[in-house]
Amino acid sequence: MNGPIAVSVVVASHARHLRLRWLLNALEEQTLDEPWEVVVVHDYDVPTAERVLDRHPLARAGRLRHQAIAPGTGSPARQRNIGWRAASGDLIAFTDDDCRPEPTWLQRLLAGARGAPGSVVQGAARPDPLEASILAAPHVRTLTIEPVNRFAQAANILYPRALLERLGGFDERAVAGEDVDLALRAQAGGASIAAAADAVVYHAVESHTLPGIVRQNLKWRYLAYLVKRHPEMRRELPLGVFWDREHVYTTLALVGVAGALARPRLLVLAVPYAGRVLQRRGGGRRVPALALAELPGQLVRQGAEVAGMVAGSVRHRTVLL
Amino acid sequence: MTSLAVALVHHGDDTCVDELADALRELGHRVAVVRRRALPEMLLRGRGFTGPLTHVPAATGALLRGRFDVAHAFSPPDALAARAWRRLTGRPVVVTTLEVLDRAHLADRRLRLALLRASVEDADAVLAAGDEARDALWRWMTVEAAVVDPRDGAAHARLYLDLLR
């Protein structure tokens, strides 16, 4: 298809080459009938890149380009910056390598951009229904986005290239929350965020071991950097210092459990947390027993997350739990 | 031709495995079909796990007792038993993909992707039962597999011997 590129899809990929391949397969089925391209920035070795990318039908069709960076030197922010700067389109759609866009995703995102020129356009993300059985696992990682939300995740968002240039792209000092930071700077500069709720990507549902999920969630300690940079965010945070409600309940529970050694009555502080965990599996005959069995693991996971936030607060000299 | 001791590991009822066993026996090889049945797995299934899984320890034990030269598995859980056997014996594992992979079933349950991936990335040889299965393996797993008719005893025997050289 000839003519200028209507939209460039930029993907940062690391340690997920199979998921990346599946994303490319889903992009191959896009219904958009205007020229578009994909730019992947990754840190895979040459044989992997050759297998996953060079030999993909999108590459053979001239629609896919990729750029390799040295292993271990990447971050989502850096890779996305390399990607959008290498892209040809005036509109840049970001998605993640663990997402599966619906066939109409790009078409609808583009329609959203044309309906709100100059705006950021946020699409929706849902846990992949093909992987819904995995939600039965105790420790699961997935993503839900109902646009417009305050996080403006790069799993499904479109920026005008001119806006990215004006903002200087993603902040590469941000290890986590770089997408939130970009959206906040865009809004501070007068840009609005439009919703394209019908532009849907499905996010992978992955189960993890307890140590695995603890390790993975430690990255959230870097959110303190984000809040320090954007103190106005505190207006939307629970009590101004907690990242989300779960952390409020977890912190209370940890204080209650620790304090109960000296004053048993403090254990009452853990009741709201226990109530939430016991309800997380919904209704059903065996559900309370299951939720009860999962309670210690959930407390360890969320406790580690809060501990990580404490470490981040110390490092960035601002309180965020 | 050298006589080989071959284990065909398969929990299911696909007749092609028995036909391959017959074809290899006709060529003078010692062949055992390691077919261990799984225990009821409702609890595992309720917790989102793929299956069957509970036959794997018994299948691994049967492989270890059998003094085989090669283990040939026909599904990802069977390949788990075969790879455990290889870790202990150092002998080669062949995996044949009988199913035509599709996106809906690549990662639909816990351990499914991990087992599938290990079965095709960690085998000494990967075979596909037909062109469709081979193309799907490439599309979803980027693994190149040779197409060998699962009933072709001579072609399999040649492959086993090559792996043992």
Short mmCIF file of C-alpha atoms in Angstrom, two decimals, chain A residues 173-177 213-228 243 247 304-321:
data_model
loop_
_atom_site.label_atom_id
_atom_site.label_comp_id
_atom_site.label_asym_id
_atom_site.label_seq_id
_atom_site.Cartn_x
_atom_site.Cartn_y
_atom_site.Cartn_z
CA ARG A 173 15.38 8.36 34.28
CA ALA A 174 11.99 6.88 35.20
CA VAL A 175 12.32 3.13 35.73
CA ALA A 176 8.56 2.73 36.25
CA GLY A 177 5.64 5.03 35.55
CA ILE A 213 5.74 -11.86 41.78
CA VAL A 214 7.58 -10.22 44.70
CA ARG A 215 10.62 -9.69 42.47
CA GLN A 216 8.49 -8.32 39.68
CA ASN A 217 6.56 -5.90 41.89
CA LEU A 218 9.73 -4.46 43.39
CA LYS A 219 9.94 -2.17 40.37
CA TRP A 220 7.05 -0.15 41.78
CA ARG A 221 9.46 1.31 44.33
CA TYR A 222 10.56 3.65 41.55
CA LEU A 223 7.12 5.26 41.52
CA ALA A 224 8.37 7.54 44.29
CA TYR A 225 10.43 9.30 41.62
CA LEU A 226 7.26 9.90 39.63
CA VAL A 227 5.33 11.34 42.59
CA LYS A 228 8.26 13.54 43.55
CA TRP A 243 -0.25 4.48 45.79
CA HIS A 247 -1.50 -0.46 50.17
CA ALA A 304 6.92 -6.80 50.10
CA GLU A 305 5.36 -4.30 47.72
CA VAL A 306 4.82 -1.80 50.54
CA ALA A 307 8.35 -2.46 51.84
CA GLY A 308 9.64 -1.73 48.35
CA MET A 309 7.70 1.54 48.36
CA VAL A 310 9.32 2.45 51.69
CA ALA A 311 12.75 1.82 50.14
CA GLY A 312 11.76 3.96 47.16
CA SER A 313 10.57 6.72 49.47
CA VAL A 314 13.95 6.76 51.24
CA ARG A 315 15.84 6.75 47.98
CA HIS A 316 13.85 9.57 46.42
CA ARG A 317 13.28 11.45 49.68
CA THR A 318 9.52 11.60 49.39
CA VAL A 319 6.83 9.54 51.11
CA LEU A 320 4.93 7.09 48.93
CA LEU A 321 3.61 3.82 50.27
#
